[in-house]
CSV table of C-alpha atoms in Angstrom, one decimal:
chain,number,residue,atom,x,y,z
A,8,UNK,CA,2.7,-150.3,-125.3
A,9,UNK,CA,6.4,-151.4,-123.7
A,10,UNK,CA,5.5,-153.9,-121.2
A,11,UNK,CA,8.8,-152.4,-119.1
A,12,UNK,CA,7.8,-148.7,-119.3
A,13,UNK,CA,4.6,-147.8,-119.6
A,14,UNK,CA,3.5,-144.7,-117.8
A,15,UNK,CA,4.6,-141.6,-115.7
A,16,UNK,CA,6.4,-141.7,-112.2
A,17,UNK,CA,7.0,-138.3,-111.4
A,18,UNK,CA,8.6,-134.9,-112.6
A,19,UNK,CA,10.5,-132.9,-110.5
A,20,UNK,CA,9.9,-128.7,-109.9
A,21,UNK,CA,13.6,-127.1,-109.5
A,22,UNK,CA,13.6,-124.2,-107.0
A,23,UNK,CA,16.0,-121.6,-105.7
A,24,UNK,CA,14.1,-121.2,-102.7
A,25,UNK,CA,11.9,-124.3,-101.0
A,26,UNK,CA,10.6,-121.9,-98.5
A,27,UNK,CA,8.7,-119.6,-101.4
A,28,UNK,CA,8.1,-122.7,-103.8
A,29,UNK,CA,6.0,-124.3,-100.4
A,30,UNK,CA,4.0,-121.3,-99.9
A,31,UNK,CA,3.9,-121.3,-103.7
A,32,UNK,CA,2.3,-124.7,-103.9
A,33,UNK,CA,-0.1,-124.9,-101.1
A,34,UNK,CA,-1.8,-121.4,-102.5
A,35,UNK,CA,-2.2,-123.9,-105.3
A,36,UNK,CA,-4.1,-126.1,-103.4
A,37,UNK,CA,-1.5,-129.1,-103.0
A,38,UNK,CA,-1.0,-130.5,-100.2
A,39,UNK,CA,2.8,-131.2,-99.4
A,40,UNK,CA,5.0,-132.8,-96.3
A,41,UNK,CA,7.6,-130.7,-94.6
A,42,UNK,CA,10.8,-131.3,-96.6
A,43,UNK,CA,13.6,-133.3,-95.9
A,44,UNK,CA,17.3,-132.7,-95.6
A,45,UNK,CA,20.0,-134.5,-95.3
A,46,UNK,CA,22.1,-133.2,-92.5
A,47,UNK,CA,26.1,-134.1,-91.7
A,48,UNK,CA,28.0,-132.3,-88.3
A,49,UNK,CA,30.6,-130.2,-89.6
A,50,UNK,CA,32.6,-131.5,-86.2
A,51,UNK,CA,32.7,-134.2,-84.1
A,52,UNK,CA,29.9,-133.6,-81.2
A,53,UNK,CA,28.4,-130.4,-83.5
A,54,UNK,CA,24.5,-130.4,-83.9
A,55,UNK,CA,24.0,-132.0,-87.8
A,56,UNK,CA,23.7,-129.2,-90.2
A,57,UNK,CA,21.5,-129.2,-93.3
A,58,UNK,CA,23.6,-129.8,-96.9
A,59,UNK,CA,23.1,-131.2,-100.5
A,60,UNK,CA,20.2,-131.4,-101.9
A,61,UNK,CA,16.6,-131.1,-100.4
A,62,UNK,CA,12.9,-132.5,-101.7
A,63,UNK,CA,9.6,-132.8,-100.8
A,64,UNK,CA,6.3,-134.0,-102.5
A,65,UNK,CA,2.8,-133.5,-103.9
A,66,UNK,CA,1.4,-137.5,-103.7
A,67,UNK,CA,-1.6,-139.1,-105.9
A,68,UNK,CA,-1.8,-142.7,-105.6
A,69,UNK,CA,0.5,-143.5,-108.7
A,70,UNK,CA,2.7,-140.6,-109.1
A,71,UNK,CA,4.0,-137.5,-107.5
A,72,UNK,CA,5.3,-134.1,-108.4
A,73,UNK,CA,8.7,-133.3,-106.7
A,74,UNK,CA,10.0,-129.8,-105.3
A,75,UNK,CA,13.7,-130.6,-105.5
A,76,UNK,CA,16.3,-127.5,-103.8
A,77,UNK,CA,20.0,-127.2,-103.3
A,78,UNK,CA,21.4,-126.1,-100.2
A,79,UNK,CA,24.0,-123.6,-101.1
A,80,UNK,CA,27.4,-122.7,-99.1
A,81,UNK,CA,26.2,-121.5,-96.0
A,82,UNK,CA,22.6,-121.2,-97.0
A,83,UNK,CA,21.1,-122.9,-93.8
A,84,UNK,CA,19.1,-119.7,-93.0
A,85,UNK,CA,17.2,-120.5,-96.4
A,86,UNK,CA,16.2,-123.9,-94.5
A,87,UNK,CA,12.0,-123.8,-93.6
A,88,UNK,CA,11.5,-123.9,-90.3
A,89,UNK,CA,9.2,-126.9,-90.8
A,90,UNK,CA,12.2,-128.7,-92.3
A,91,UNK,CA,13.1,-132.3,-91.2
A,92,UNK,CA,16.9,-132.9,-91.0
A,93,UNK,CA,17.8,-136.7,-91.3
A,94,UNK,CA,21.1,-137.1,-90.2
A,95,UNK,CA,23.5,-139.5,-91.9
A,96,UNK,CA,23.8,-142.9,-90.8
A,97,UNK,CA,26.1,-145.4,-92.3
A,98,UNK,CA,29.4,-147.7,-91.8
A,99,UNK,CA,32.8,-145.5,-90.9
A,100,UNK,CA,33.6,-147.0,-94.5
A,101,UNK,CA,30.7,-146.1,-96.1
A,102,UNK,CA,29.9,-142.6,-95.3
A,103,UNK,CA,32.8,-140.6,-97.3
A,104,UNK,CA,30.8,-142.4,-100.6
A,105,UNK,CA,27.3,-141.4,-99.2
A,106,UNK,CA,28.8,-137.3,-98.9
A,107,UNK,CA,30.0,-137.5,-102.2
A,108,UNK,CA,26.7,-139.1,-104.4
A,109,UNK,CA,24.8,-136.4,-102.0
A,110,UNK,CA,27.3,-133.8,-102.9
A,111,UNK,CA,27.0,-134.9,-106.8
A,112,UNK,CA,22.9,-134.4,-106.8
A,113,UNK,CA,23.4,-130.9,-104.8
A,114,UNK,CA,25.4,-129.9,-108.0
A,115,UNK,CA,23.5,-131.1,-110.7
A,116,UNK,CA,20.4,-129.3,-109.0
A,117,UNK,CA,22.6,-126.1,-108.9
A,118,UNK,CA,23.6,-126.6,-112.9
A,119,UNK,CA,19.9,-126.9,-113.6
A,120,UNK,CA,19.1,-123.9,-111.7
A,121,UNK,CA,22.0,-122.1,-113.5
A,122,UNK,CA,20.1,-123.0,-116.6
A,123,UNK,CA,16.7,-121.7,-115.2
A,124,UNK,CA,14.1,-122.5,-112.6
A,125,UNK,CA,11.7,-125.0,-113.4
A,126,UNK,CA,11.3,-128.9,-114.8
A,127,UNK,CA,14.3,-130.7,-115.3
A,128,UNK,CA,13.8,-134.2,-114.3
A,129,UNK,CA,11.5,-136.5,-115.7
A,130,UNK,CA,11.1,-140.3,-115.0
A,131,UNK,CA,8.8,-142.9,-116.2
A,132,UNK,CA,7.3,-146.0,-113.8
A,133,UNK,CA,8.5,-149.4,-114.6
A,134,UNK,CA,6.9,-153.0,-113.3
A,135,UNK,CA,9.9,-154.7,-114.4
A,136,UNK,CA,13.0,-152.4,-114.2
A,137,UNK,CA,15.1,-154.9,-115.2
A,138,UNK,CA,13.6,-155.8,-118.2
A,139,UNK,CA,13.3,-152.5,-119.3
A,140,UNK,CA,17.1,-151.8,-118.5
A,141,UNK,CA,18.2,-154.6,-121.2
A,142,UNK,CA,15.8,-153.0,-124.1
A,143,UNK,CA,17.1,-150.2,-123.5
A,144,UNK,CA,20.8,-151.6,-123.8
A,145,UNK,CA,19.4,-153.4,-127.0
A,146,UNK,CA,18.3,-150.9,-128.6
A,147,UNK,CA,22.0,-148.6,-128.0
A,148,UNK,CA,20.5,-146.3,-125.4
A,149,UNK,CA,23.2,-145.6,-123.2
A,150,UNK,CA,21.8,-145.8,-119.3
A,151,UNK,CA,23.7,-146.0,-116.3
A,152,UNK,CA,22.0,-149.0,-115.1
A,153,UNK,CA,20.1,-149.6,-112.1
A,154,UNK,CA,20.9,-148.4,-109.2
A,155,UNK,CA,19.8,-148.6,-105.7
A,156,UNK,CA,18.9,-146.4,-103.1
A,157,UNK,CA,17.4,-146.1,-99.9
A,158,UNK,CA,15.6,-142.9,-98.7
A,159,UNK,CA,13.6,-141.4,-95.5
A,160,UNK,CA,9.5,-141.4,-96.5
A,161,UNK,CA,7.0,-139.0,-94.5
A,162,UNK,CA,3.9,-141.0,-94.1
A,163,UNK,CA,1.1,-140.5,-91.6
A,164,UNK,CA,2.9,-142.9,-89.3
A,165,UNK,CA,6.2,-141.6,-89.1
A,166,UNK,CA,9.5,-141.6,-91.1
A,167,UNK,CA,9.5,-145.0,-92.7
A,168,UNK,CA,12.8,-146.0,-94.9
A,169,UNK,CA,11.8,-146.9,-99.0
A,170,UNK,CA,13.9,-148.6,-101.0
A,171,UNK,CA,14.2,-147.3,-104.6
A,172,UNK,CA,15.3,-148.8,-107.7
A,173,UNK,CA,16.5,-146.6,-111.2
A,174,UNK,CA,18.2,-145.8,-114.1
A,175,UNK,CA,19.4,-142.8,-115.7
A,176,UNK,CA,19.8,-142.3,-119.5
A,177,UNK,CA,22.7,-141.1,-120.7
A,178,UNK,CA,23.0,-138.4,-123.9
A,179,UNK,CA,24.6,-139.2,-127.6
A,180,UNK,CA,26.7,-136.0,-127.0
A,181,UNK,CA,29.4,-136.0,-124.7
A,182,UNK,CA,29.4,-132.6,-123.8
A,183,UNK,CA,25.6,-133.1,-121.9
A,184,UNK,CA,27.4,-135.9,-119.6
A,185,UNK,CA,26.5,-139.1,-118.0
A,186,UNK,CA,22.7,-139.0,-116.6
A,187,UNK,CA,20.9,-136.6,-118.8
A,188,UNK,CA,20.5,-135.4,-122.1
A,189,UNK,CA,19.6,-132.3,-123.6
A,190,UNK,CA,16.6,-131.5,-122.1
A,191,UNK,CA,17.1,-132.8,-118.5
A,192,UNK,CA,17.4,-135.7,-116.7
A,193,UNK,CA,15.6,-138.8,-118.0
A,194,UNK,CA,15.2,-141.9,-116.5
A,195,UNK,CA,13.4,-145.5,-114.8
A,196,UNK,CA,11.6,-146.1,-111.7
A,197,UNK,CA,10.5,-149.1,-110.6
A,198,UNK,CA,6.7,-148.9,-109.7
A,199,UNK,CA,5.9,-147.5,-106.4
A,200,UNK,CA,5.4,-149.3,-103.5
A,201,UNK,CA,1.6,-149.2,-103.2
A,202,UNK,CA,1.9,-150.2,-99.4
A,203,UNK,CA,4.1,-147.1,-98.8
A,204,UNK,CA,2.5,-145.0,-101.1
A,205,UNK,CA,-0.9,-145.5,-99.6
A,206,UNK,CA,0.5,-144.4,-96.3
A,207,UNK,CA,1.6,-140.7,-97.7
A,208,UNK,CA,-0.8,-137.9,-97.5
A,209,UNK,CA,-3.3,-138.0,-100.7
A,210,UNK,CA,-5.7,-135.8,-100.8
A,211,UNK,CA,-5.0,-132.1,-101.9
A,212,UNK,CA,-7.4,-129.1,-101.3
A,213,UNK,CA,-7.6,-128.4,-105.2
A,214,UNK,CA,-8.9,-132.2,-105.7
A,215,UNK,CA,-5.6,-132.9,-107.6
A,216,UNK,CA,-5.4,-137.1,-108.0
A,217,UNK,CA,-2.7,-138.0,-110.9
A,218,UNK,CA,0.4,-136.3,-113.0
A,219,UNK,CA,-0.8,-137.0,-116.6
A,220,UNK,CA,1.0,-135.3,-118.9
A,221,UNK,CA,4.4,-133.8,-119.5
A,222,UNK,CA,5.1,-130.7,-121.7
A,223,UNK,CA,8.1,-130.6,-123.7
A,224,UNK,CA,9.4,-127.9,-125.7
A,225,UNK,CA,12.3,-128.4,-128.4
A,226,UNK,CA,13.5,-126.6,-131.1
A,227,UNK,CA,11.2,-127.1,-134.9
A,228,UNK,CA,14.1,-128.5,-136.2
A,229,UNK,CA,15.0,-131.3,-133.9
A,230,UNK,CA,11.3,-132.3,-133.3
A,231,UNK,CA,11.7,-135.8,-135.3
A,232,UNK,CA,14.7,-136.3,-133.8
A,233,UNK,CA,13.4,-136.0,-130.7
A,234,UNK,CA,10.7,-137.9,-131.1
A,235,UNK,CA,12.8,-141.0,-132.7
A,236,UNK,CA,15.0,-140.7,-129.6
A,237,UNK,CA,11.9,-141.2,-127.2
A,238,UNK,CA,10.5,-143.8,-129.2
A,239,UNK,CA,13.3,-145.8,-128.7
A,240,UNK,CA,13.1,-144.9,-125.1
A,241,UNK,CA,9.7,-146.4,-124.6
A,242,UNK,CA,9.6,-148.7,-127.3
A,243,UNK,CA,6.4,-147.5,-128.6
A,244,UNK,CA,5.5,-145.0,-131.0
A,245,UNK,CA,4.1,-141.2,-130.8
A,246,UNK,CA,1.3,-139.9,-132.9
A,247,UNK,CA,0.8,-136.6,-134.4
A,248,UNK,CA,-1.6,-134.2,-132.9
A,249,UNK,CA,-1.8,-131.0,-134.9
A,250,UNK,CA,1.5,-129.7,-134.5
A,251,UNK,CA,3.0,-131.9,-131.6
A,252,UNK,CA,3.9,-135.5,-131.1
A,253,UNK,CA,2.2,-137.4,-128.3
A,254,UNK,CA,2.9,-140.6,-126.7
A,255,UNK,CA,0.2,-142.0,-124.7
A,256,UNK,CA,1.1,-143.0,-121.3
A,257,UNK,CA,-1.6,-145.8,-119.8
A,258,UNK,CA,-4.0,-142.4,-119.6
A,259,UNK,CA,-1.5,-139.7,-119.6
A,260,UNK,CA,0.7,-138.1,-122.1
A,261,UNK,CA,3.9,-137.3,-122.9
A,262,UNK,CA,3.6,-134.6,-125.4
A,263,UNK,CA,6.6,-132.8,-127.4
A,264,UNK,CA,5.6,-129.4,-129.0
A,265,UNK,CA,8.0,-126.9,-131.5
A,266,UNK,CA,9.4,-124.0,-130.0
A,267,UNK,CA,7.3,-121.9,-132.7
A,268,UNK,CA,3.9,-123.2,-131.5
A,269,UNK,CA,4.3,-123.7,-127.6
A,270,UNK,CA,2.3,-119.9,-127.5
A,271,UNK,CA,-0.4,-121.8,-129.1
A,272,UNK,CA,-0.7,-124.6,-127.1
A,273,UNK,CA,-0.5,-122.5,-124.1
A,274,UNK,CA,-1.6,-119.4,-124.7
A,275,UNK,CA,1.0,-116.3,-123.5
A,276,UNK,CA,3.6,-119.3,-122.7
A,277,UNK,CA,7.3,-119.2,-123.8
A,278,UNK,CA,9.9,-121.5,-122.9
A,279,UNK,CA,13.1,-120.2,-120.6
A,280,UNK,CA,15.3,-122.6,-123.2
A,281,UNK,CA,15.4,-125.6,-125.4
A,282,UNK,CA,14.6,-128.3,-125.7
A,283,UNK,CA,13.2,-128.2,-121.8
A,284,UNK,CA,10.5,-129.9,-120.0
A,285,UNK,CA,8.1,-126.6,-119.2
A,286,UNK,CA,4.4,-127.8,-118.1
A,287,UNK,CA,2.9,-130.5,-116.1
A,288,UNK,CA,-0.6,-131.1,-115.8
A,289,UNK,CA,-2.6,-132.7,-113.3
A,290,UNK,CA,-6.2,-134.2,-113.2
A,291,UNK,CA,-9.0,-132.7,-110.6
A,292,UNK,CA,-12.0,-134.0,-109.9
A,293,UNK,CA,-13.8,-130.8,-110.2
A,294,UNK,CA,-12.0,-128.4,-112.5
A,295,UNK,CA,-14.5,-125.0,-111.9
A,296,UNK,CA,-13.8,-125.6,-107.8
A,297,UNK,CA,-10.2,-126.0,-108.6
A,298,UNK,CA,-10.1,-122.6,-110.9
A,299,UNK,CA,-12.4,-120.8,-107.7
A,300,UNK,CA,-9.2,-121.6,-105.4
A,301,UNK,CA,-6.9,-120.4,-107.6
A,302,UNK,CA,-8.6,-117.4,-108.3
A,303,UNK,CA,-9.6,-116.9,-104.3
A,304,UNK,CA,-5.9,-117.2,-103.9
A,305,UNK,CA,-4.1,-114.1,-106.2
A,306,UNK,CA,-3.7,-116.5,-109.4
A,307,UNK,CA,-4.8,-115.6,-113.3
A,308,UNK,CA,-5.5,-117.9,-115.0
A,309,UNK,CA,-5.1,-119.6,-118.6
A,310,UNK,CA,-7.3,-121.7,-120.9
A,311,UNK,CA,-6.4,-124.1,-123.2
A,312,UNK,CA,-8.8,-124.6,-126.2
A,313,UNK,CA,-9.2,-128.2,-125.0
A,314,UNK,CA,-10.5,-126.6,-121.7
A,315,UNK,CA,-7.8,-127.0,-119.6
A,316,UNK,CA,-6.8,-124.3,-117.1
A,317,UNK,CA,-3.1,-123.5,-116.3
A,318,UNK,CA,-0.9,-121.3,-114.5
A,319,UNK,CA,1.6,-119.2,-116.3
A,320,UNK,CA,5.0,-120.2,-115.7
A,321,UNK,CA,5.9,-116.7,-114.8
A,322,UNK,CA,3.5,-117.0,-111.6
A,323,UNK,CA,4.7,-120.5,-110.5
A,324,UNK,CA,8.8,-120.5,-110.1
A,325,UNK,CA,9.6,-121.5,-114.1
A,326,UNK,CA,6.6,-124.4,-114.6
A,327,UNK,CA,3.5,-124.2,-115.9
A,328,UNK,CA,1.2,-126.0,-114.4
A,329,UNK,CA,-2.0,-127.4,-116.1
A,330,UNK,CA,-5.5,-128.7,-114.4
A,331,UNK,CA,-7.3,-131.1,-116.4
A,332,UNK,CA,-11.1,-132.1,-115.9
A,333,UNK,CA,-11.0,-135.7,-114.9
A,334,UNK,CA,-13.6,-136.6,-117.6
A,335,UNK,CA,-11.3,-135.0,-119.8
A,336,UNK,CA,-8.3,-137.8,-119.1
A,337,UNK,CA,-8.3,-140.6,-121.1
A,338,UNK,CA,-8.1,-144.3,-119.1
């Protein structure tokens, strides 16, 4: 395994409407903050209004999921009530650079949702960014190099401030653009802060505790490609599994599966487009209490012929989502 990149840090949910995906996600049995928003006043002495892009998160100790929303041109009314605005702060000199990177996400969040609603960011955990930024420019995969930023955290004791470090990778084909390739956006994190992350809210009704595995779909016909181009990635190889290609993930997977057999896989499934990121899945500590809540709360469910338990993509904004048996995860 790549001593730089080893494992999953979080995938992020797309959706038109944060209001709906909330409601959506605590039926599920997650447990989720109120989201945040950056918020700017349109005039001088005007109350800060809400714009750019908006997120909030399901927590396990390690990882996360991510509900990610735009906030289109006047679209305040879509705001939750329960939303937390956090106003802009920065030098005179500063700010007009702080608008426009917030101002860049909201549009790359609207161009994914143009695409379709769903998974369209995917980033793996790093204990030595660094490191893993100069393999990566080794090996002539084009990244955008670390970056830092600084962000508002919800945690039990308040709004706390988190410093994050990451890189993007950038596509072979110019016409994807810098940050992403074909299938989203792909990227670095440096390892959580355990001390921050151990603050956030943890536990979650459906007895959800890690994000181990990643579904993606691609065309039959790229599939090696793809898989040479993620092997380079995370400098370590996949290995077939019936018809998909899996990279193991210290105890989760990152698994890539042909357009043609995604049905089979996940039975009923189909993918919105490809090559796209279209499940996750989670582990739960007690998978026949987690399919009870589901089913005591509207959903049908799947079953995989490993066991798992899923809900269709069609009930769940664009993303299906997987349970897994904890016994079931490999550690």
């Amino acid at each position: 395994m790549s001593h730089d990149m080893g494992r999953l840090h979080h995938v992020d949910h797309v959706v038109h409407d944060m209001g709906e995906a909330l409601d959506l996600y605590r039926r599920l049995g997650f447990t989720l903050a109120p989201p945040t928003y950056p918020a700017m006043a349109p005039s001088e002495g005007a109350a800060p209004e809400p714009f750019g892009a908006a997120n909030t998160h399901a927590d396990f100790p390690r990882t996360f999921v991510e509900l990610v929303t735009c906030v289109p041109q006047g679209g305040a009314a879509r705001v939750p009530s329960e939303a937390k605005l956090v106003p802009l702060r920065a030098p005179a000199e500063l700010l007009p650079q702080l608008v426009e990177r917030i101002s860049r996400t909201s549009a790359t969040i609207a161009a994914s949702l143009e695409r379709f609603e769903g998974l369209h960011i995917l980033m793996f955990s790093s204990p030595d960014i660094d490191d893993a930024a100069e393999r990566l420019s080794a090996a002539r995969v084009a990244h955008g190099g670390v970056n830092t930023v600084h962000r508002a955290v919800e945690t039990a004791d308040g709004t706390r401030t988190e410093s994050v470090r990451y890189l993007e990778i950038d596509s072979p084909e110019p016409a994807v653009g810098p940050g992403a390739v074909a299938e989203g956006r792909v990227g670095v994190v440096a390892d959580l802060d355990p001390l921050v992350q151990a603050a956030r809210q943890l536990d979650h009704p459906n007895g959800a505790f890690d994000l181990v595995e990643v579904v993606t779909c691609v065309a039959e016909a790229d599939l090696d490609a793809t898989e040479a181009r993620y092997q380079e990635y995370l400098g370590i190889p996949a290995q077939a599994d019936g018809p998909t290609r899996v990279f193991d993930l210290d105890g989760a997977r990152l698994t890539f599966v042909p357009d043609s057999q995604l049905s089979t896989l996940l039975p009923g499934e189909h993918a919105s487009a490809v090559p796209a990121f279209v499940a996750y899945a989670v582990a739960v500590r007690d998978l026949a209490a987690t399919r009870k809540r589901l089913h005591d709360n509207g959903f049908s469910v799947g079953r995989t012929d490993s066991g798992d338990i899923f809900v269709p993509a069609a009930s769940a904004l664009g993303a299906t989502i997987i349970f897994r048996e904890a016994s079931q995860v490999r550690r």
